[in-house]
PDB file of C-alpha atoms in Angstrom:
ATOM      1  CA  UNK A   1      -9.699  -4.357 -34.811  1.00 65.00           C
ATOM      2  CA  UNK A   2     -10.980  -1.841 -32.455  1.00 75.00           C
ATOM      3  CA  UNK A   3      -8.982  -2.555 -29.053  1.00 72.00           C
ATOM      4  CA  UNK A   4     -12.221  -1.783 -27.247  1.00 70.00           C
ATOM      5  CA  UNK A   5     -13.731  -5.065 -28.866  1.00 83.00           C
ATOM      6  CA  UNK A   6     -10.973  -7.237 -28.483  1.00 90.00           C
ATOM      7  CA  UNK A   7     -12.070 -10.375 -26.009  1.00 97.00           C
ATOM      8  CA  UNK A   8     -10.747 -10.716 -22.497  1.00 98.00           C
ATOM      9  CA  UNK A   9     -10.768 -13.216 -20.131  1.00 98.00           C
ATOM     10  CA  UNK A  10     -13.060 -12.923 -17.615  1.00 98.00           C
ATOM     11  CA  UNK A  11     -12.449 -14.433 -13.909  1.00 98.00           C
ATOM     12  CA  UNK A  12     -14.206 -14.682 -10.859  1.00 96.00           C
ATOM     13  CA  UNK A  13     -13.607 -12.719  -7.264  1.00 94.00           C
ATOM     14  CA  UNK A  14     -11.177 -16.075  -6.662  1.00 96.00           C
ATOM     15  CA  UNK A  15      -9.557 -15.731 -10.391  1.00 96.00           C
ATOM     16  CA  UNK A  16     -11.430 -18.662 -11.608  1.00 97.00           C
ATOM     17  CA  UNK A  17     -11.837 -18.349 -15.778  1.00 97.00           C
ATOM     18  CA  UNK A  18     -15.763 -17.088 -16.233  1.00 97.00           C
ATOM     19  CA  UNK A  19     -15.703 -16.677 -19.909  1.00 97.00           C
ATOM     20  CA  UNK A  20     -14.863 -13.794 -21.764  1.00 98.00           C
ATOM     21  CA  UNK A  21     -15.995 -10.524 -22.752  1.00 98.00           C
ATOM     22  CA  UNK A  22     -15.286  -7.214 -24.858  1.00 97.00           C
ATOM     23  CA  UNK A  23     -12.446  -5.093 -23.203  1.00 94.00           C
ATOM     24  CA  UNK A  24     -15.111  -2.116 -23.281  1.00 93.00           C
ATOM     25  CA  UNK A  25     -18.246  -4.248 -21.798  1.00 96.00           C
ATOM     26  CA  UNK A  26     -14.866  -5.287 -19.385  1.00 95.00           C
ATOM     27  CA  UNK A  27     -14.247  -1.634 -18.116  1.00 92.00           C
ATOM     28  CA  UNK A  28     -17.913  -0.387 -18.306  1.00 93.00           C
ATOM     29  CA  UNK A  29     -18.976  -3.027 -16.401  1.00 95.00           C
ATOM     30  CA  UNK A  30     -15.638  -3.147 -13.973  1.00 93.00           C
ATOM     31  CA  UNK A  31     -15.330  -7.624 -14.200  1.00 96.00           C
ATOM     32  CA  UNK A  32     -12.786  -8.810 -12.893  1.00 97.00           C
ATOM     33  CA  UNK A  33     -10.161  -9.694 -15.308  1.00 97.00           C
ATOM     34  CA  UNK A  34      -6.326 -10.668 -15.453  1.00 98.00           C
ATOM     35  CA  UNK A  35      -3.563  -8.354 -16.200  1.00 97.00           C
ATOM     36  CA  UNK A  36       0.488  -8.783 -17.325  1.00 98.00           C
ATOM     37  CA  UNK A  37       2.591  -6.598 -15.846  1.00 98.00           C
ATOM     38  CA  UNK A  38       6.268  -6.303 -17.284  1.00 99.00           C
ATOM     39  CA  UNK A  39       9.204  -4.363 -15.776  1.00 99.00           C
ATOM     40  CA  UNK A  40      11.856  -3.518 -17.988  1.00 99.00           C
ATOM     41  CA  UNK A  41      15.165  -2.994 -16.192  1.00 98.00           C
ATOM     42  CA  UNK A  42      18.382  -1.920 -18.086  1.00 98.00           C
ATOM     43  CA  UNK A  43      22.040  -2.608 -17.629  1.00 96.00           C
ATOM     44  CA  UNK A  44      21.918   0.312 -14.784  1.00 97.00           C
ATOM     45  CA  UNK A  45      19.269  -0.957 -13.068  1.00 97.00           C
ATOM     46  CA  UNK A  46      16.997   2.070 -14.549  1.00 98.00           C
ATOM     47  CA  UNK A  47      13.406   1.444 -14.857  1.00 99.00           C
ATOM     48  CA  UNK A  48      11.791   1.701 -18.635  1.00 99.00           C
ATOM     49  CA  UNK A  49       8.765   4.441 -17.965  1.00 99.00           C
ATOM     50  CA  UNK A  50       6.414   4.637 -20.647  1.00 98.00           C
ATOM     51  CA  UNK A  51       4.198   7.733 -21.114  1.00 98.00           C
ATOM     52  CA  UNK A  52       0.852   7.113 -22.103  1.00 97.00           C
ATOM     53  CA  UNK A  53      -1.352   8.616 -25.286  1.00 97.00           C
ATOM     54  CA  UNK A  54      -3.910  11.035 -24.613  1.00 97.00           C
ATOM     55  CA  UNK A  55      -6.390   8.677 -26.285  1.00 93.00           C
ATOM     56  CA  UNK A  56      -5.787   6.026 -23.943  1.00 91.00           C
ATOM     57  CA  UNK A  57      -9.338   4.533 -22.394  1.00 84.00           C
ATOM     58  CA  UNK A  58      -7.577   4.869 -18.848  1.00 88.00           C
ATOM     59  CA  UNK A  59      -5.544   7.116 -17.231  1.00 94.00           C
ATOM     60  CA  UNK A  60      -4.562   8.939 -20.540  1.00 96.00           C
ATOM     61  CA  UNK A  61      -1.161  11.010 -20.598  1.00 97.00           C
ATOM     62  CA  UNK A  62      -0.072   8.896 -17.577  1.00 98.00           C
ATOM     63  CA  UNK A  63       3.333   7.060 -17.353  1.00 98.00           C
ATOM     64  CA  UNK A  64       3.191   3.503 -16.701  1.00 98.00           C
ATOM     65  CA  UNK A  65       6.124   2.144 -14.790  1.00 99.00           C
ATOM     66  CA  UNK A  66       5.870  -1.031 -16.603  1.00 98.00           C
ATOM     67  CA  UNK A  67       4.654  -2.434 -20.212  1.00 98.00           C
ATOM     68  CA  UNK A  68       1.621  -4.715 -19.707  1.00 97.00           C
ATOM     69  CA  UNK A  69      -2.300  -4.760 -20.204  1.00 96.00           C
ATOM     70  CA  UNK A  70      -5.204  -7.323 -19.865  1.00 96.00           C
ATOM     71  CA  UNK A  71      -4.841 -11.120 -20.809  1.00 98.00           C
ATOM     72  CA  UNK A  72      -6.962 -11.656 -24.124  1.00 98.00           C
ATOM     73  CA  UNK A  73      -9.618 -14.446 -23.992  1.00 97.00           C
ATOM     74  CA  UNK A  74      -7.919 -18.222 -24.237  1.00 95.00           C
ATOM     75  CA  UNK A  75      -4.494 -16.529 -23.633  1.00 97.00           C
ATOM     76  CA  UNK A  76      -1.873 -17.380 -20.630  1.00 97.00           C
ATOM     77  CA  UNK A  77      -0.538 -14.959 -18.434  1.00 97.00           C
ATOM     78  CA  UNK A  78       3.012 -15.496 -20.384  1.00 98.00           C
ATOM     79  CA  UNK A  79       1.710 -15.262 -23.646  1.00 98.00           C
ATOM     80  CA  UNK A  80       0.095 -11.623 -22.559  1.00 98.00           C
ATOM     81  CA  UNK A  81       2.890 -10.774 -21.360  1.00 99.00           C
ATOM     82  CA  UNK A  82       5.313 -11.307 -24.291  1.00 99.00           C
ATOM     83  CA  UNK A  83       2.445 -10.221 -26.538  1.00 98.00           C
ATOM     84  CA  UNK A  84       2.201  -7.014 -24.522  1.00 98.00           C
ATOM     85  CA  UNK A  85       6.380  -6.621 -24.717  1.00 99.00           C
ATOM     86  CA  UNK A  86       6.082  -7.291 -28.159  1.00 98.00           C
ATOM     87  CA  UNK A  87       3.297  -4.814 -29.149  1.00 97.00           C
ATOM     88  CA  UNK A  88       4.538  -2.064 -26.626  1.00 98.00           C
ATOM     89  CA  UNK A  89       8.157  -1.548 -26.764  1.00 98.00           C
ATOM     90  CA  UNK A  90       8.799  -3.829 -29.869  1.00 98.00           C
ATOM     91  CA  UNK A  91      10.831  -6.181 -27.618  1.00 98.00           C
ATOM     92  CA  UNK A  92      11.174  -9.861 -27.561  1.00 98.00           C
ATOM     93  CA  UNK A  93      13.044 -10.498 -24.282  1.00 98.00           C
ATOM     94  CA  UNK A  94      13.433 -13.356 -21.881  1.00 98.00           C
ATOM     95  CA  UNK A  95      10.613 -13.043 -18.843  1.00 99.00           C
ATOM     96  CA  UNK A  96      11.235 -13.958 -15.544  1.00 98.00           C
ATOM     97  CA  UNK A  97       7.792 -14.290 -13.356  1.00 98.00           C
ATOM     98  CA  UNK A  98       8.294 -12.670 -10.048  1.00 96.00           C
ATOM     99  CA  UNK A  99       4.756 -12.322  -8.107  1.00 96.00           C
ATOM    100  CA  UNK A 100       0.803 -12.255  -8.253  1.00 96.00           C
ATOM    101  CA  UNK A 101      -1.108  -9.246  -7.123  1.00 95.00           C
ATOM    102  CA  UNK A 102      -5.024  -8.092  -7.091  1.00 92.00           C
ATOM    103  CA  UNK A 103      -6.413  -4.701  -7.473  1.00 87.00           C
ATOM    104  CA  UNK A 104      -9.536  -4.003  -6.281  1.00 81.00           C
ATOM    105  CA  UNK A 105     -11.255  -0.196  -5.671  1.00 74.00           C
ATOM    106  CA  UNK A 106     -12.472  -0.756  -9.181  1.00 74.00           C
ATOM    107  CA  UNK A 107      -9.806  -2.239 -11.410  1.00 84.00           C
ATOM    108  CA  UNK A 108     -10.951  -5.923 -10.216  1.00 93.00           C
ATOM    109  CA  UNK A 109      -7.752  -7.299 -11.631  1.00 96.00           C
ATOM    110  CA  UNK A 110      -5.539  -9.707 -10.439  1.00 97.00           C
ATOM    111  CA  UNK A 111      -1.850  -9.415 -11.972  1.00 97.00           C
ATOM    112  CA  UNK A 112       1.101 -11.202 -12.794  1.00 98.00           C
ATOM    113  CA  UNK A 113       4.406  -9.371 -12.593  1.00 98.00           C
ATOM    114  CA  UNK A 114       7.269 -10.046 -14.502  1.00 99.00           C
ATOM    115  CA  UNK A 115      10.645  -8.816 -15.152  1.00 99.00           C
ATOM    116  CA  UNK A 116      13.084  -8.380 -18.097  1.00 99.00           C
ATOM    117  CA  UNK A 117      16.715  -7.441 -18.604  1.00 98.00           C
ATOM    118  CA  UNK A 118      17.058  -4.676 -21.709  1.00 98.00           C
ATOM    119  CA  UNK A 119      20.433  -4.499 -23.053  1.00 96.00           C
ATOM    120  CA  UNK A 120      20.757  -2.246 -25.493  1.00 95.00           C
ATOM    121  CA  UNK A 121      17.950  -3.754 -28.626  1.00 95.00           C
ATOM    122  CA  UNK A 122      16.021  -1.200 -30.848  1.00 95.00           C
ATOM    123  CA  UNK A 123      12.890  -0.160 -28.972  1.00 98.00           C
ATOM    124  CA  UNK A 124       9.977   0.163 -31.107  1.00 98.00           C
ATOM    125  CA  UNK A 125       7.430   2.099 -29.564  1.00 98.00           C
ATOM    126  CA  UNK A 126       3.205   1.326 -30.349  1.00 96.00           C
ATOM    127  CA  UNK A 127       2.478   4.667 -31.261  1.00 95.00           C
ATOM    128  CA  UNK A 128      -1.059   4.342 -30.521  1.00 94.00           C
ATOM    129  CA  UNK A 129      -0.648   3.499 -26.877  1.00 95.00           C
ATOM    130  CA  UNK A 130       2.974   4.871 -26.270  1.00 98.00           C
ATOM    131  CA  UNK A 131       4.440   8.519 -26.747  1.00 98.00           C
ATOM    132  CA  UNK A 132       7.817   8.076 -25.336  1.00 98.00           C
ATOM    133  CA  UNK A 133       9.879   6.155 -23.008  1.00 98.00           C
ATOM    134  CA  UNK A 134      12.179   7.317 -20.271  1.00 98.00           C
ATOM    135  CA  UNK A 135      14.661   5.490 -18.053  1.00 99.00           C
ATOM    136  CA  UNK A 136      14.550   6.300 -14.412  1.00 99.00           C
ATOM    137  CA  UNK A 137      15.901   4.592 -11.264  1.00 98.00           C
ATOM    138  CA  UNK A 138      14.061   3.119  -8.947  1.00 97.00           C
ATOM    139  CA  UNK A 139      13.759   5.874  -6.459  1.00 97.00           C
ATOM    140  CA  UNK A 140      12.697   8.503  -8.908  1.00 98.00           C
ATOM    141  CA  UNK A 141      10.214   5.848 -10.637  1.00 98.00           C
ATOM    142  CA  UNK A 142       8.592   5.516  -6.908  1.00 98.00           C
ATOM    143  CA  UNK A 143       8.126   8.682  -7.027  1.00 98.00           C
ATOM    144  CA  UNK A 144       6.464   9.912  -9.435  1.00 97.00           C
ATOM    145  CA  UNK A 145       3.043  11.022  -9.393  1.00 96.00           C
ATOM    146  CA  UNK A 146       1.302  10.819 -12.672  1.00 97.00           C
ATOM    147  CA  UNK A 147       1.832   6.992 -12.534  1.00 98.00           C
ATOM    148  CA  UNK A 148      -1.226   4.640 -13.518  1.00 96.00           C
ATOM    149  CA  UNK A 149      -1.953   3.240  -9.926  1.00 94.00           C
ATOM    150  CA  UNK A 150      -1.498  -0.456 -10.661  1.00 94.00           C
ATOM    151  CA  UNK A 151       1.858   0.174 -12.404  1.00 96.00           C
ATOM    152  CA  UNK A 152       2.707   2.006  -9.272  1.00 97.00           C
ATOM    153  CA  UNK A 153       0.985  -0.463  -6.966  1.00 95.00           C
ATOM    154  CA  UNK A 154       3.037  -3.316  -8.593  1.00 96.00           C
ATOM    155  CA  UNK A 155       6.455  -1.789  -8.563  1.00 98.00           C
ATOM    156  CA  UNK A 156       5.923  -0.766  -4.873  1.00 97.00           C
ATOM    157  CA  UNK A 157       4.768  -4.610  -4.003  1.00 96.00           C
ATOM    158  CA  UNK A 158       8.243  -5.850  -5.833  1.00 97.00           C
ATOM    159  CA  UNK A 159      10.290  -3.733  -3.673  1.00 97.00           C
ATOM    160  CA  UNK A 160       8.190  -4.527  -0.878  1.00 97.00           C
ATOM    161  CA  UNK A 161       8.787  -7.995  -1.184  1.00 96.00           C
ATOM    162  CA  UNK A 162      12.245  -7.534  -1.880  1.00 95.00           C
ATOM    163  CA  UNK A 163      12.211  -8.575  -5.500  1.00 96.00           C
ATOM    164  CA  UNK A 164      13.965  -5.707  -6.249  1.00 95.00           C
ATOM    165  CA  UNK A 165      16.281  -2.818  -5.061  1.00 90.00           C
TER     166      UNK A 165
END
């Protein structure tokens, strides 16, 4: 199925469930929705950064400092994120919630961040939403600046908060 069609859960401006809605109606329209956000950390304490296809509907040819996207219709915020793990990296991998966030300026999400310990499995990248991977500490990840806002938004909050270091 067309990812553009696929049904997402709609919330209020409080992150009450409102229904659901196509993922394009979702952006066009700018609803507020709910997002997974997964940071994959390796043995090193290196940061999985994923570069983004050029056909992307958002911020093509970005990196993304995390795996993640938008919680389907009916679906948990831990079942979107293993989904998204899953579908992304080809990774099935214990998650450990860490924080909620919100984006506003016209994202209108509000996001639950999770981490993950890599250790060495096959990765098995989604070629139509990933072109490559690169590991990168913490410091270098922070800096980059050709990351999709809410990936960098996200990581900054979890160092913020000292969730990480």
């Amino acid at each position: 199925m067309d990812p553009s069609r696929v049904r997402v859960q709609i919330v209020d401006a409080f992150n009450r469930p409102a229904g659901s809605a196509r993922r394009c109606d979702m952006r066009r329209l700018r609803m507020w929705h709910r997002a997974a956000y997964i940071f994959v950390f390796d043995q090193h304490n290196r940061l999985c950064v994923q570069r983004r296809t050029l056909w992307k509907d958002i911020f093509p040819g970005y990196r993304d400092l995390c795996a993640g996207g938008v919680v389907d219709a009916g679906e948990t915020m831990a079942s979107a994120a293993r989904r998204e793990l899953q579908e992304e990296l080809g990774l099935s991998l214990p998650l450990e919630p860490c924080l909620s966030l919100h984006f506003e300026q016209g994202m209108n999400a509000f996001g639950s961040v999770f981490l993950t310990r890599y250790h060495g499995e096959p990765i098995r990248l989604q070629a139509s939403e990933v072109t490559g991977v690169e590991w990168l500490t913490l410091e270098d990840a922070l800096a980059i600046d050709d990351a999709t806002p809410d990936s960098h938004q996200a990581l900054r909050a979890l160092v913020d908060q000292g969730v990480v270091a």
